[in-house]
Tab-separated table of C-alpha atoms and ligand atoms in Angstrom:
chain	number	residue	atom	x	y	z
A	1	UNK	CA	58.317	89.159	-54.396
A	2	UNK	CA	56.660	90.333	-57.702
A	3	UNK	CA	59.616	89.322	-59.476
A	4	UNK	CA	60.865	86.745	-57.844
A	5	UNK	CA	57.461	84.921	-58.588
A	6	UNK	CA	57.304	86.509	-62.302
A	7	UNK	CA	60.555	84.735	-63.026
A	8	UNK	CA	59.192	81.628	-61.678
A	9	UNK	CA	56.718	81.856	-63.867
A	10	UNK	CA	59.056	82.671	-67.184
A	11	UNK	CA	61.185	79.746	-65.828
A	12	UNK	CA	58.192	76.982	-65.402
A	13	UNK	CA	57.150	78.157	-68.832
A	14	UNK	CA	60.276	78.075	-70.454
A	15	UNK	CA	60.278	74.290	-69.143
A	16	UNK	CA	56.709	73.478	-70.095
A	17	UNK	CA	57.833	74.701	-73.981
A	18	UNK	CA	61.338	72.473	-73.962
A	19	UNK	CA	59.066	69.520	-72.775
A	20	UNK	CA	56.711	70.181	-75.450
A	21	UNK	CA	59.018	71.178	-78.128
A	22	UNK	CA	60.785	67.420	-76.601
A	23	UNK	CA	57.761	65.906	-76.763
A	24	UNK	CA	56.866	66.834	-80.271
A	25	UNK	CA	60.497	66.066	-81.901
A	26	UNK	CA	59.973	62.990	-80.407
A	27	UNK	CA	56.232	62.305	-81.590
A	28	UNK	CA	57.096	63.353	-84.518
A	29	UNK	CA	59.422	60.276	-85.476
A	30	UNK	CA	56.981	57.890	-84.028
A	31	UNK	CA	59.475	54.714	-84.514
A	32	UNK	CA	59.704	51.206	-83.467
A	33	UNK	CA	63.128	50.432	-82.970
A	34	UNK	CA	63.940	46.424	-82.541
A	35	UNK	CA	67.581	45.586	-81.860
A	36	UNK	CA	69.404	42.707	-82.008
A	37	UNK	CA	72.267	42.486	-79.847
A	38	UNK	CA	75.666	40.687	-80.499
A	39	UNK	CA	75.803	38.737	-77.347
A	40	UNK	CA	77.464	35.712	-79.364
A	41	UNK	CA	75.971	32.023	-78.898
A	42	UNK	CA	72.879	33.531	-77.336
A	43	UNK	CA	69.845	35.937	-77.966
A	44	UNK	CA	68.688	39.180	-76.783
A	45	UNK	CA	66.014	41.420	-78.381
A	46	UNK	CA	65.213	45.185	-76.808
A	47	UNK	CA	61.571	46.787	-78.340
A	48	UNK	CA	61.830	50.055	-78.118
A	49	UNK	CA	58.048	51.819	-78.736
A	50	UNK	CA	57.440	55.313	-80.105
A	51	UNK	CA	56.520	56.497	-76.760
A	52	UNK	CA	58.967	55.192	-74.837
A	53	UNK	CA	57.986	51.774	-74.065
A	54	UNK	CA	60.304	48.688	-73.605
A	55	UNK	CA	60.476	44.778	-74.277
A	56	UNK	CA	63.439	42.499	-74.019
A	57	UNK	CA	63.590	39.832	-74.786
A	58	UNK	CA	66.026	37.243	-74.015
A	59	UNK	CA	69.593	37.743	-72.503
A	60	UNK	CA	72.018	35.537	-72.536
A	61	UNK	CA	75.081	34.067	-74.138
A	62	UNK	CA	76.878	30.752	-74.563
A	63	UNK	CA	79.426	31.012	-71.618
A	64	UNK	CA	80.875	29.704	-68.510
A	65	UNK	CA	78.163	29.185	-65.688
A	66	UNK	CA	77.486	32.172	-63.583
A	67	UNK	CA	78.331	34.540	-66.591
A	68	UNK	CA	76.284	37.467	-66.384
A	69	UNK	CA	78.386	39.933	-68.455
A	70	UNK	CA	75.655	40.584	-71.255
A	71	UNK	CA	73.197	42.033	-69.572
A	72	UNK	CA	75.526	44.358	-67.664
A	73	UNK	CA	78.054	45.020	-70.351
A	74	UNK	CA	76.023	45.485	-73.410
A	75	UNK	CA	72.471	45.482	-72.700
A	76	UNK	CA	72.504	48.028	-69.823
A	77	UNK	CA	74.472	50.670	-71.368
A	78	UNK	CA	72.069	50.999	-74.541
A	79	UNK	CA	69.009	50.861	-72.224
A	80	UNK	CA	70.402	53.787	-69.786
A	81	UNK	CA	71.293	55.709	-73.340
A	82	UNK	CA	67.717	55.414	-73.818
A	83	UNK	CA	66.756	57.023	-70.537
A	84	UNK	CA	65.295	54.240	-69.308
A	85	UNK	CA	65.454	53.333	-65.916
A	86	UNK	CA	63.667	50.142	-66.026
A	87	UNK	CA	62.215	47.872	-68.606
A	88	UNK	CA	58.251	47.611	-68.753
A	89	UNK	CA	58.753	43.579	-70.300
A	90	UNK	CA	60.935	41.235	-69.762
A	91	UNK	CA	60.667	38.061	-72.292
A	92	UNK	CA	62.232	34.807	-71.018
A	93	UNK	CA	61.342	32.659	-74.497
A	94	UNK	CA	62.274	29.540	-72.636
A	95	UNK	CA	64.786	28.662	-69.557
A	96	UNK	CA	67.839	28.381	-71.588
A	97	UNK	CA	71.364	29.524	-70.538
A	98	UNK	CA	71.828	31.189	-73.684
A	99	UNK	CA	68.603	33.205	-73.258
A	100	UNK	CA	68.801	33.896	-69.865
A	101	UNK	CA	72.139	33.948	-67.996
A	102	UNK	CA	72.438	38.036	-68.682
A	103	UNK	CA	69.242	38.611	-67.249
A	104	UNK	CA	70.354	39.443	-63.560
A	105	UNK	CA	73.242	41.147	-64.548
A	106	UNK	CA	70.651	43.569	-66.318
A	107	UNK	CA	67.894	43.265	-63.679
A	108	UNK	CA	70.064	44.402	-61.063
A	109	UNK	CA	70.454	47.859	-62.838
A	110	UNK	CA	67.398	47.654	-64.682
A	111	UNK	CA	64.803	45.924	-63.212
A	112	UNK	CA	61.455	45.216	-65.237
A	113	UNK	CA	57.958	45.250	-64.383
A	114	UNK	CA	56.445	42.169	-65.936
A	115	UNK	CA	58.146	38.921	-66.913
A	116	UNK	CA	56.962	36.646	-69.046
A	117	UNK	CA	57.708	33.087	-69.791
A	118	UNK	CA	56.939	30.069	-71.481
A	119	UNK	CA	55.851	27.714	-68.322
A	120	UNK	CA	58.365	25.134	-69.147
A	121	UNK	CA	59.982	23.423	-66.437
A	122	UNK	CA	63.934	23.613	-66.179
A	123	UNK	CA	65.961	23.140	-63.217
A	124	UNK	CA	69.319	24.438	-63.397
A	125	UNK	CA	71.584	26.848	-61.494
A	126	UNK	CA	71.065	30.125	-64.252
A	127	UNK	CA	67.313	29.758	-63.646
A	128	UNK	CA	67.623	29.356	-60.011
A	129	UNK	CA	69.461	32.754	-60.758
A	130	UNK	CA	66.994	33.945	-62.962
A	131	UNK	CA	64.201	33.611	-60.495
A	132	UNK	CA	66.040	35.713	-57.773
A	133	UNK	CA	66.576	38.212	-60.000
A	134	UNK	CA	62.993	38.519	-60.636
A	135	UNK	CA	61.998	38.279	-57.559
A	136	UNK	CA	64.234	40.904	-56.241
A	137	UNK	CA	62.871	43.195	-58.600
A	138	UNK	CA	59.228	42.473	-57.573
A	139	UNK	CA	57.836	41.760	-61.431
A	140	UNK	CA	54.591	40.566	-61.830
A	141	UNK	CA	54.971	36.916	-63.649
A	142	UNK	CA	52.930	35.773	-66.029
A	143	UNK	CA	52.538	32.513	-68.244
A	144	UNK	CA	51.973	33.044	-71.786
A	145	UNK	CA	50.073	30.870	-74.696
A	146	UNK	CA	49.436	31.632	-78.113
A	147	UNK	CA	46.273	33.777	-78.474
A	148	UNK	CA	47.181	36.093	-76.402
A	149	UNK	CA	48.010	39.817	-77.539
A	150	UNK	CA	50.048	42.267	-75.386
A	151	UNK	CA	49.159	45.810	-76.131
A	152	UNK	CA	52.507	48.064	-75.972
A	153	UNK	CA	50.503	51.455	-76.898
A	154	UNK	CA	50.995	53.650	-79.816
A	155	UNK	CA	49.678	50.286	-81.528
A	156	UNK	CA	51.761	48.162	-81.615
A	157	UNK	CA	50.828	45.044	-80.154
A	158	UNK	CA	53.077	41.525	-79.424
A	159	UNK	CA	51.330	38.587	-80.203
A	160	UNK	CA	52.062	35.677	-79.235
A	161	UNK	CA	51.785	32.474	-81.908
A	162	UNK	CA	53.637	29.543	-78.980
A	163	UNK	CA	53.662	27.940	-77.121
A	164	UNK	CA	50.370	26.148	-77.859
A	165	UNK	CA	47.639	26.189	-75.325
A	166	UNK	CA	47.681	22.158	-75.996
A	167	UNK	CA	51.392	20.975	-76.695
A	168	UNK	CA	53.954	20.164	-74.227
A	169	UNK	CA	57.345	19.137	-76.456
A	170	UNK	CA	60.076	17.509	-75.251
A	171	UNK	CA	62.515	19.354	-76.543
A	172	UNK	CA	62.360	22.710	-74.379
A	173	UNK	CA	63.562	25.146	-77.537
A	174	UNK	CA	60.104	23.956	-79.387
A	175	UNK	CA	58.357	25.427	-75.995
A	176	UNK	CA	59.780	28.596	-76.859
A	177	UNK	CA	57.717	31.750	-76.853
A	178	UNK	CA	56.964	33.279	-80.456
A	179	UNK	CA	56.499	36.571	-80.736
A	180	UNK	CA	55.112	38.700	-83.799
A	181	UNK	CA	55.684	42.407	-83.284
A	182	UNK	CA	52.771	44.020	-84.963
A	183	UNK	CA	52.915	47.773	-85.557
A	184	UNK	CA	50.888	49.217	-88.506
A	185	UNK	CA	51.939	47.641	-91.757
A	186	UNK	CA	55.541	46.332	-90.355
A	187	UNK	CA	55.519	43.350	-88.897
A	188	UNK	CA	58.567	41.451	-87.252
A	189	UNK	CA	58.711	37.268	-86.251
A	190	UNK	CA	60.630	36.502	-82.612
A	191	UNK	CA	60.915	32.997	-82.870
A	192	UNK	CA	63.428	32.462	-80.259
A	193	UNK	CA	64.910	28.815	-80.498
A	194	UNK	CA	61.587	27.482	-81.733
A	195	UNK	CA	62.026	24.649	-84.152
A	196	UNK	CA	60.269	22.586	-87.272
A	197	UNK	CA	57.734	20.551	-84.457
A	198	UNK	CA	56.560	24.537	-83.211
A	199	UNK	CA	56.551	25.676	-86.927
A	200	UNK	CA	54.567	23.190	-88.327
A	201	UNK	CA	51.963	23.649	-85.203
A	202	UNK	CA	51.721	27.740	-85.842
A	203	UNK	CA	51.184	26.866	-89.279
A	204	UNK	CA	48.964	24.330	-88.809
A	205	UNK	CA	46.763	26.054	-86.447
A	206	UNK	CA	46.097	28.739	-88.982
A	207	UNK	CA	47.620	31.821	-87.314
A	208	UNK	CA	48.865	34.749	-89.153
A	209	UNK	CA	52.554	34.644	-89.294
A	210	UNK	CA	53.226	36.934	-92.467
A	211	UNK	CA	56.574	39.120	-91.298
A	212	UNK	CA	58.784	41.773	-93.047
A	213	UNK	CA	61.371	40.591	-90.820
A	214	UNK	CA	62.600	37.460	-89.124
A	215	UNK	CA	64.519	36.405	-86.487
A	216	UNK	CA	65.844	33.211	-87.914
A	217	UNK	CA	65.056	30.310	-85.063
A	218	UNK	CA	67.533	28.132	-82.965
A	219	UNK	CA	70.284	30.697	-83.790
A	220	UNK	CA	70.439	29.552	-87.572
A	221	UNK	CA	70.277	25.757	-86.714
A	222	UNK	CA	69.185	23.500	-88.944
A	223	UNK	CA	66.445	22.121	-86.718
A	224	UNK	CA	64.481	25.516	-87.685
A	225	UNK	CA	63.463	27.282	-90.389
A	226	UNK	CA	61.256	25.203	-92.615
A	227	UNK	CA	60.555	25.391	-96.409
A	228	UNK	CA	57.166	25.674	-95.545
A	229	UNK	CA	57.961	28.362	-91.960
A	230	UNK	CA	59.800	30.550	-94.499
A	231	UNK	CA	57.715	30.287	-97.616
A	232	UNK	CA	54.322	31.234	-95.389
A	233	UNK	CA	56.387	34.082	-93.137
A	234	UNK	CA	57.864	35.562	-96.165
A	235	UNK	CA	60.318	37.938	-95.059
A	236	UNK	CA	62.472	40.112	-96.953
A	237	UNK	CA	65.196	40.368	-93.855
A	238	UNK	CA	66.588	37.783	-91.505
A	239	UNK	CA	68.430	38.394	-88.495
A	240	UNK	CA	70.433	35.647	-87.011
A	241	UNK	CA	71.719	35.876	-83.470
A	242	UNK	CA	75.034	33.842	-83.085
A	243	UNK	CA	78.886	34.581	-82.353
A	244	UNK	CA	80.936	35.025	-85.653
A	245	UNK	CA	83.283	31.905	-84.545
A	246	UNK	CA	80.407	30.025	-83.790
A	247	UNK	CA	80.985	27.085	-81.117
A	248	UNK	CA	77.893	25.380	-82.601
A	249	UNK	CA	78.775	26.223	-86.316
A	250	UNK	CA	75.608	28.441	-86.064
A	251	UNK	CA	74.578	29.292	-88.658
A	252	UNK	CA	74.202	25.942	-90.607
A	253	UNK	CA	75.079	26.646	-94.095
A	254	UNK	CA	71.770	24.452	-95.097
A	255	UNK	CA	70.099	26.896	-93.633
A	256	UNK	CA	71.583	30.238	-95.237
A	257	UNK	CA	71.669	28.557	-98.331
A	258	UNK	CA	67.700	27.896	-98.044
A	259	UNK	CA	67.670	31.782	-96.942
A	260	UNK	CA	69.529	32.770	-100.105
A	261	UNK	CA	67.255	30.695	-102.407
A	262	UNK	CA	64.146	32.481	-100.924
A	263	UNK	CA	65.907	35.824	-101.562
A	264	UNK	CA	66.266	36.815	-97.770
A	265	UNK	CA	69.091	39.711	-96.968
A	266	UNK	CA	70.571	38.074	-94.029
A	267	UNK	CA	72.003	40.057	-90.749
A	268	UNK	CA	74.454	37.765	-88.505
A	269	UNK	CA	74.533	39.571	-84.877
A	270	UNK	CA	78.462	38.152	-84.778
A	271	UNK	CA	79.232	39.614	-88.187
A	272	UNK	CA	78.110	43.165	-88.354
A	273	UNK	CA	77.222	43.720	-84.414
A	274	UNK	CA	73.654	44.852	-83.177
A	275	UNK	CA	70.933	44.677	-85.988
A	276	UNK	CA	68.828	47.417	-85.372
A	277	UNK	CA	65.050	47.902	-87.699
A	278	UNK	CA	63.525	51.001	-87.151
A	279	UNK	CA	59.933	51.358	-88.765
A	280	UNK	CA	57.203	53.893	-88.829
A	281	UNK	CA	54.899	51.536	-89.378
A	282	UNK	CA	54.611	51.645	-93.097
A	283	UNK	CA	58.195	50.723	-93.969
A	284	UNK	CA	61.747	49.926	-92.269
A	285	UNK	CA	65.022	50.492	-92.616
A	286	UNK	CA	67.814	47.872	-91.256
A	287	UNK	CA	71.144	49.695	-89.368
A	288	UNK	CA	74.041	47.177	-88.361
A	289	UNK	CA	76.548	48.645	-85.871
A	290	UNK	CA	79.206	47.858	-88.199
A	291	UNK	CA	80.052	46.707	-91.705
A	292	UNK	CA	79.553	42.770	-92.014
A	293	UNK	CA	82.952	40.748	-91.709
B	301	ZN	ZN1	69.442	29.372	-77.909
């Protein structure tokens, strides 16, 4: 009995000093990691905290209706590499296809706790699907507006810069939910499909949008991306979420050309795969899953 209950002991504390000696290799890194997958004609952004924490936002693809394969094929995977069983935030920027129609495919396997979206209504079949896939998972839904700050621990911190509490626009990719990922010194812009109207309002209304890094809105189309969105973000790195045959001849070359002349190193999701920046907080570094083609 003596030594059956000394070995225990040995055992539980050989398992408390893995865990720690885990928990410190771990700590010790203390990274952001935000990737970009290549899901094509579509957008999908994973925030990975330092402790563990996850945010994605967006899933979807140009594709046939009912085409869920994203989230299952590609998004899934990297998650359950992670150890992640479910995902503490899920983003829908605004209601659609492209950003969404992954979204139950991943659900299903990992479902997510909270789910926020832009408020913008939308009917259509993929958010019908969306919904349900929410739903089934039991996530708390919740209606953002600029203002508000979500607090992922570790500090870093999401805030969001649109919609405005004010403006309803027409066009639903100007309703889209921007997102600047704050953590320390490194900051990265989420702009979804947001275009000039929802530029010139951030700007306008005097929030901070200064970013190391930005996701280059409407998938490189030349409805986004201002002189004046890109002169006052200031980034040194663009990442542009679009298929490398582009159905939509994303990017626009107007558009890379204005990137160039501002002297922004430019990722295209279709060209070098997922875009992933990893940052301590002080600096980054940028890690494609191939070499551009
Ligand atoms: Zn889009």
């Amino acid at each position: 009995m003596l030594r059956d209950s000394r070995n225990r002991i040995i055992a539980v504390a050989a398992v408390v000093a893995v865990a720690v000696w885990l928990s410190l290799a771990f700590s010790s890194q203390q990274l952001l990691e935000i990737t970009f997958f290549d899901v094509g004609d579509g957008l999908c952004v994973l925030i990975y905290t330092p402790s563990g924490k996850s945010m994605v936002m967006d899933c979807g693809t140009q594709g046939r209706r009912g085409d869920f394969s994203v989230g299952q094929r590609i998004v899934a995977p990297y998650i359950q590499s992670l150890g992640l069983d479910s995902i503490d935030v899920a983003v829908l920027s605004h209601p659609h296809a492209d950003h969404m129609n992954g979204f139950p495919g991943l659900l299903k396997s990992k479902p997510a706790r909270l789910v926020l979206e832009c408020g913008a209504d939308y009917a259509s079949a993929e958010h019908e699907e969306f919904v349900k896939a929410v739903k089934a998972c039991k996530a708390k839904r919740r209606i953002v507006r600029r203002g508000q700050v979500l607090d992922m621990g570790d500090g870093v911190r999401a805030e969001i810069l649109n919609p405005s509490p004010k403006i309803r626009y027409s066009d639903l990719n100007d309703n889209s939910i921007v997102m600047r990922v704050v953590y320390k010194k490194v900051m990265v812009m989420l702009t979804a499909d947001a275009g000039e109207f929802a530029e010139k309002d951030m700007l306008d209304s005097g929030v901070n949008v200064k970013a190391q890094v930005l996701q280059v809105g409407h998938h490189g189309s030349k409805t986004a991306t201002s002189p004046r969105w890109l002169a006052e973000v200031e980034p040194s790195v663009a990442v542009i979420s679009c298929a490398k045959n582009s159905r939509y001849k994303f990017p626009a070359k107007k558009i890379t050309e204005r990137l160039d002349a501002y002297k922004v190193h430019t990722y295209v999701t279709g060209r070098c795969g997922a875009v992933t920046v990893s940052t301590d907080g002080s600096g980054f570094k940028v890690r494609t899953l191939r070499k551009p083609t």
